[in-house]
C-alpha positions as CSV (number, residue, x, y, z in Angstrom):
1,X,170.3,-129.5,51.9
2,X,170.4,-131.0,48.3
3,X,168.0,-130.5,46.0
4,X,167.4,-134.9,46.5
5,X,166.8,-134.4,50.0
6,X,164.8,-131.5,49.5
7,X,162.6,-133.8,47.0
8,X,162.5,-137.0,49.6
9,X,161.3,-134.7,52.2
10,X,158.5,-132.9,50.2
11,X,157.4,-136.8,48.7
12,X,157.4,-138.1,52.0
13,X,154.9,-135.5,53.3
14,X,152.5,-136.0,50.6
15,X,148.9,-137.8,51.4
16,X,149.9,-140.6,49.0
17,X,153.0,-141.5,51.2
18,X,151.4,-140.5,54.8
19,X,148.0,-142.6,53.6
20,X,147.7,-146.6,54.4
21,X,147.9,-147.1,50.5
22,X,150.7,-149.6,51.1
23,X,148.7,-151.9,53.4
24,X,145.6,-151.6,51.2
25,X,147.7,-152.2,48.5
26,X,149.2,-155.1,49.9
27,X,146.3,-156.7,51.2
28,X,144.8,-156.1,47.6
29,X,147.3,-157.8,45.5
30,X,147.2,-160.5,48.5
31,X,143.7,-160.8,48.2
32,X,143.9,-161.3,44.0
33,X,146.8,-163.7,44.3
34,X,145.1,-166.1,46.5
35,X,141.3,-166.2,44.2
36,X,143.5,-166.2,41.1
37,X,145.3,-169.3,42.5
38,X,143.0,-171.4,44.3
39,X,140.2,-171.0,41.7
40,X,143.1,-173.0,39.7
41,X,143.7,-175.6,42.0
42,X,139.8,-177.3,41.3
43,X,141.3,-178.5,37.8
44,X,142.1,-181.8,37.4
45,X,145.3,-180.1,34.9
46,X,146.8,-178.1,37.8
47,X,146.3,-180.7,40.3
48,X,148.6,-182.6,38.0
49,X,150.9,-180.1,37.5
50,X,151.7,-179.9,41.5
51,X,152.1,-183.6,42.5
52,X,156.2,-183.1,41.6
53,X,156.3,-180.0,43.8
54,X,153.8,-181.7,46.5
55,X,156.1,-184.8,46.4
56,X,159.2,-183.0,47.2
57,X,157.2,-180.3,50.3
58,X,158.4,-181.5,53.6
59,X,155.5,-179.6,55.1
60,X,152.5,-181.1,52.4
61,X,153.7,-184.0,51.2
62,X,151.4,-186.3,53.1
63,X,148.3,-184.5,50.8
64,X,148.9,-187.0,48.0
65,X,148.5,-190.1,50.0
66,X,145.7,-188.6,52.3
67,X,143.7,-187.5,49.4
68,X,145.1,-188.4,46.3
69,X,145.6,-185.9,43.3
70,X,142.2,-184.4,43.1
71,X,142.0,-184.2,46.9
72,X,145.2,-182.3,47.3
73,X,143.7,-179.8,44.6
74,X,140.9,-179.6,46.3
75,X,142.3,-179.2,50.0
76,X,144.7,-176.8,48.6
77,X,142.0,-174.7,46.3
78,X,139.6,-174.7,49.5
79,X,142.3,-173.0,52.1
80,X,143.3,-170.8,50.0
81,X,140.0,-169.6,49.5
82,X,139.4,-168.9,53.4
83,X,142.7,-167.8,53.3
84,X,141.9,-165.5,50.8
85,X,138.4,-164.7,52.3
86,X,139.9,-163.8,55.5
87,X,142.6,-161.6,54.3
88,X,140.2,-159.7,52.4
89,X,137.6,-159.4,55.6
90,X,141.0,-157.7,57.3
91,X,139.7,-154.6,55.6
92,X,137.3,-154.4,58.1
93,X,138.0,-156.3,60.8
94,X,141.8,-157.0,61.4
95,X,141.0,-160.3,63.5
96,X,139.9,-162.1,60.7
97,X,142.6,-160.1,59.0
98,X,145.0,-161.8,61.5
99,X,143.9,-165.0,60.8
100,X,144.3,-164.7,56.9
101,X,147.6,-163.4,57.4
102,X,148.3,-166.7,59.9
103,X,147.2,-168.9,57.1
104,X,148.9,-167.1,54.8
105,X,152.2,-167.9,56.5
106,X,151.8,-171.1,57.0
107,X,150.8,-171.4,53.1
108,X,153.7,-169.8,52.0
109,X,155.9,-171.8,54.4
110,X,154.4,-174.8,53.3
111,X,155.5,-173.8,49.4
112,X,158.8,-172.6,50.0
113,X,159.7,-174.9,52.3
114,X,159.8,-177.6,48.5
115,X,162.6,-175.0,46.8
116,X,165.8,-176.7,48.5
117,X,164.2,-180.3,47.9
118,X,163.5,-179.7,44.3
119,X,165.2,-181.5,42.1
120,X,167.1,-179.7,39.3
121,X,166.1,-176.8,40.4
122,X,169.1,-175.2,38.9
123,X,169.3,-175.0,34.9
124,X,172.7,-177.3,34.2
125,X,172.1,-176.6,30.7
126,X,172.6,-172.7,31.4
127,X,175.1,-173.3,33.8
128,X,173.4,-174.0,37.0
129,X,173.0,-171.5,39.7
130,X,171.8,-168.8,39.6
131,X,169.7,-169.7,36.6
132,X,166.1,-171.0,37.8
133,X,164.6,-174.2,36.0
134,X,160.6,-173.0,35.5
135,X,159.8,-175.2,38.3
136,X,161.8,-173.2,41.2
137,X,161.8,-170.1,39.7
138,X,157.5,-170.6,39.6
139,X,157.7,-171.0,44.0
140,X,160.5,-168.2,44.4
141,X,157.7,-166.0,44.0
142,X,156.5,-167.5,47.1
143,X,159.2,-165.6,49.3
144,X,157.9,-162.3,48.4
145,X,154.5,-163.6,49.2
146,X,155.8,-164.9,52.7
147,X,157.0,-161.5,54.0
148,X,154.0,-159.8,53.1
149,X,151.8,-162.3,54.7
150,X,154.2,-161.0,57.8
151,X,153.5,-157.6,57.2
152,X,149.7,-157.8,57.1
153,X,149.9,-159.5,60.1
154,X,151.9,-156.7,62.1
155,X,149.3,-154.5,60.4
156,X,146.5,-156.4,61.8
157,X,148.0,-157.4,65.1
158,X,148.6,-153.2,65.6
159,X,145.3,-152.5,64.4
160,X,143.8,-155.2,67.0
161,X,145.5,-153.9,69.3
162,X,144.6,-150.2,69.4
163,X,141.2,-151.6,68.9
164,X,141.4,-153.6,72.1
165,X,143.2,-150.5,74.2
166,X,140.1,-148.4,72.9
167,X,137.5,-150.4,75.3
């Protein structure tokens, strides 16, 4: 055995890597993103700043007419606040943990679903793809955010589970 194997097998035995830091960690950083982010969304600035990205969503495109600017701000601040809320409540409780996580899917769906309908998204001036214009490179983040959203969920939806065989 090499002294790397030897290494990977005495890290992976350790409490830090046998522990459920990655799924608090994870739910943490879930948790921040979310408050950090919606408490944005109440300004009249940042509500500006998304109408070109609302514009191009296919999935919430229809907040600008329903609502108007501030409204789509608003709507947007709001669920991500229960969103938020929810995910955080998973530390306790993985059914409201589940529905965070639901919400956080479809959030995240709903974001990245604008990156092959923005316009420009890819710096000309620099040569085009792969180089991000602020815009796309700003809701590329989102995909990360995505398949975490999926991972609490399995987390939750096991945790339910063995919950529910308990009874």
């Amino acid at each position: 055995m090499t002294p790397f194997d030897q290494l990977i097998l005495y890290v992976s035995r350790t409490t830090l890597f046998r522990s459920r830091l990655d799924r608090h960690l994870i739910r943490a950083a879930m948790v921040f993103t979310f408050f950090a982010f919606s408490i944005q969304k109440w300004s009249q600035y940042t509500a500006e700043m998304l109408v070109p990205l609302i514009s191009h969503s296919p999935v919430v495109f229809w907040l600008l007419p329903a609502f108007g600017v501030r409204g789509a701000g608003y709507f947007l601040g709001t669920t991500e606040t229960i969103f938020g809320s929810l995910i955080f409540l998973g530390y306790w409780s993985p059914r409201f943990g589940i529905l965070g996580a639901l919400g956080s899917i479809l959030t995240f769906i709903g974001t990245t679903s604008i990156i092959p309908f923005l316009p420009d998204g890819w710096a000309q001036e620099a040569g085009g793809f792969p180089i991000m214009t602020l815009p796309l490179g700003f809701l590329m983040k989102d995909v990360l955010f995505l398949a975490a959203s999926f991972y609490l969920l399995k987390q939750d939806l096991t945790r339910a589970a063995q919950e529910t065989t308990r009874r």
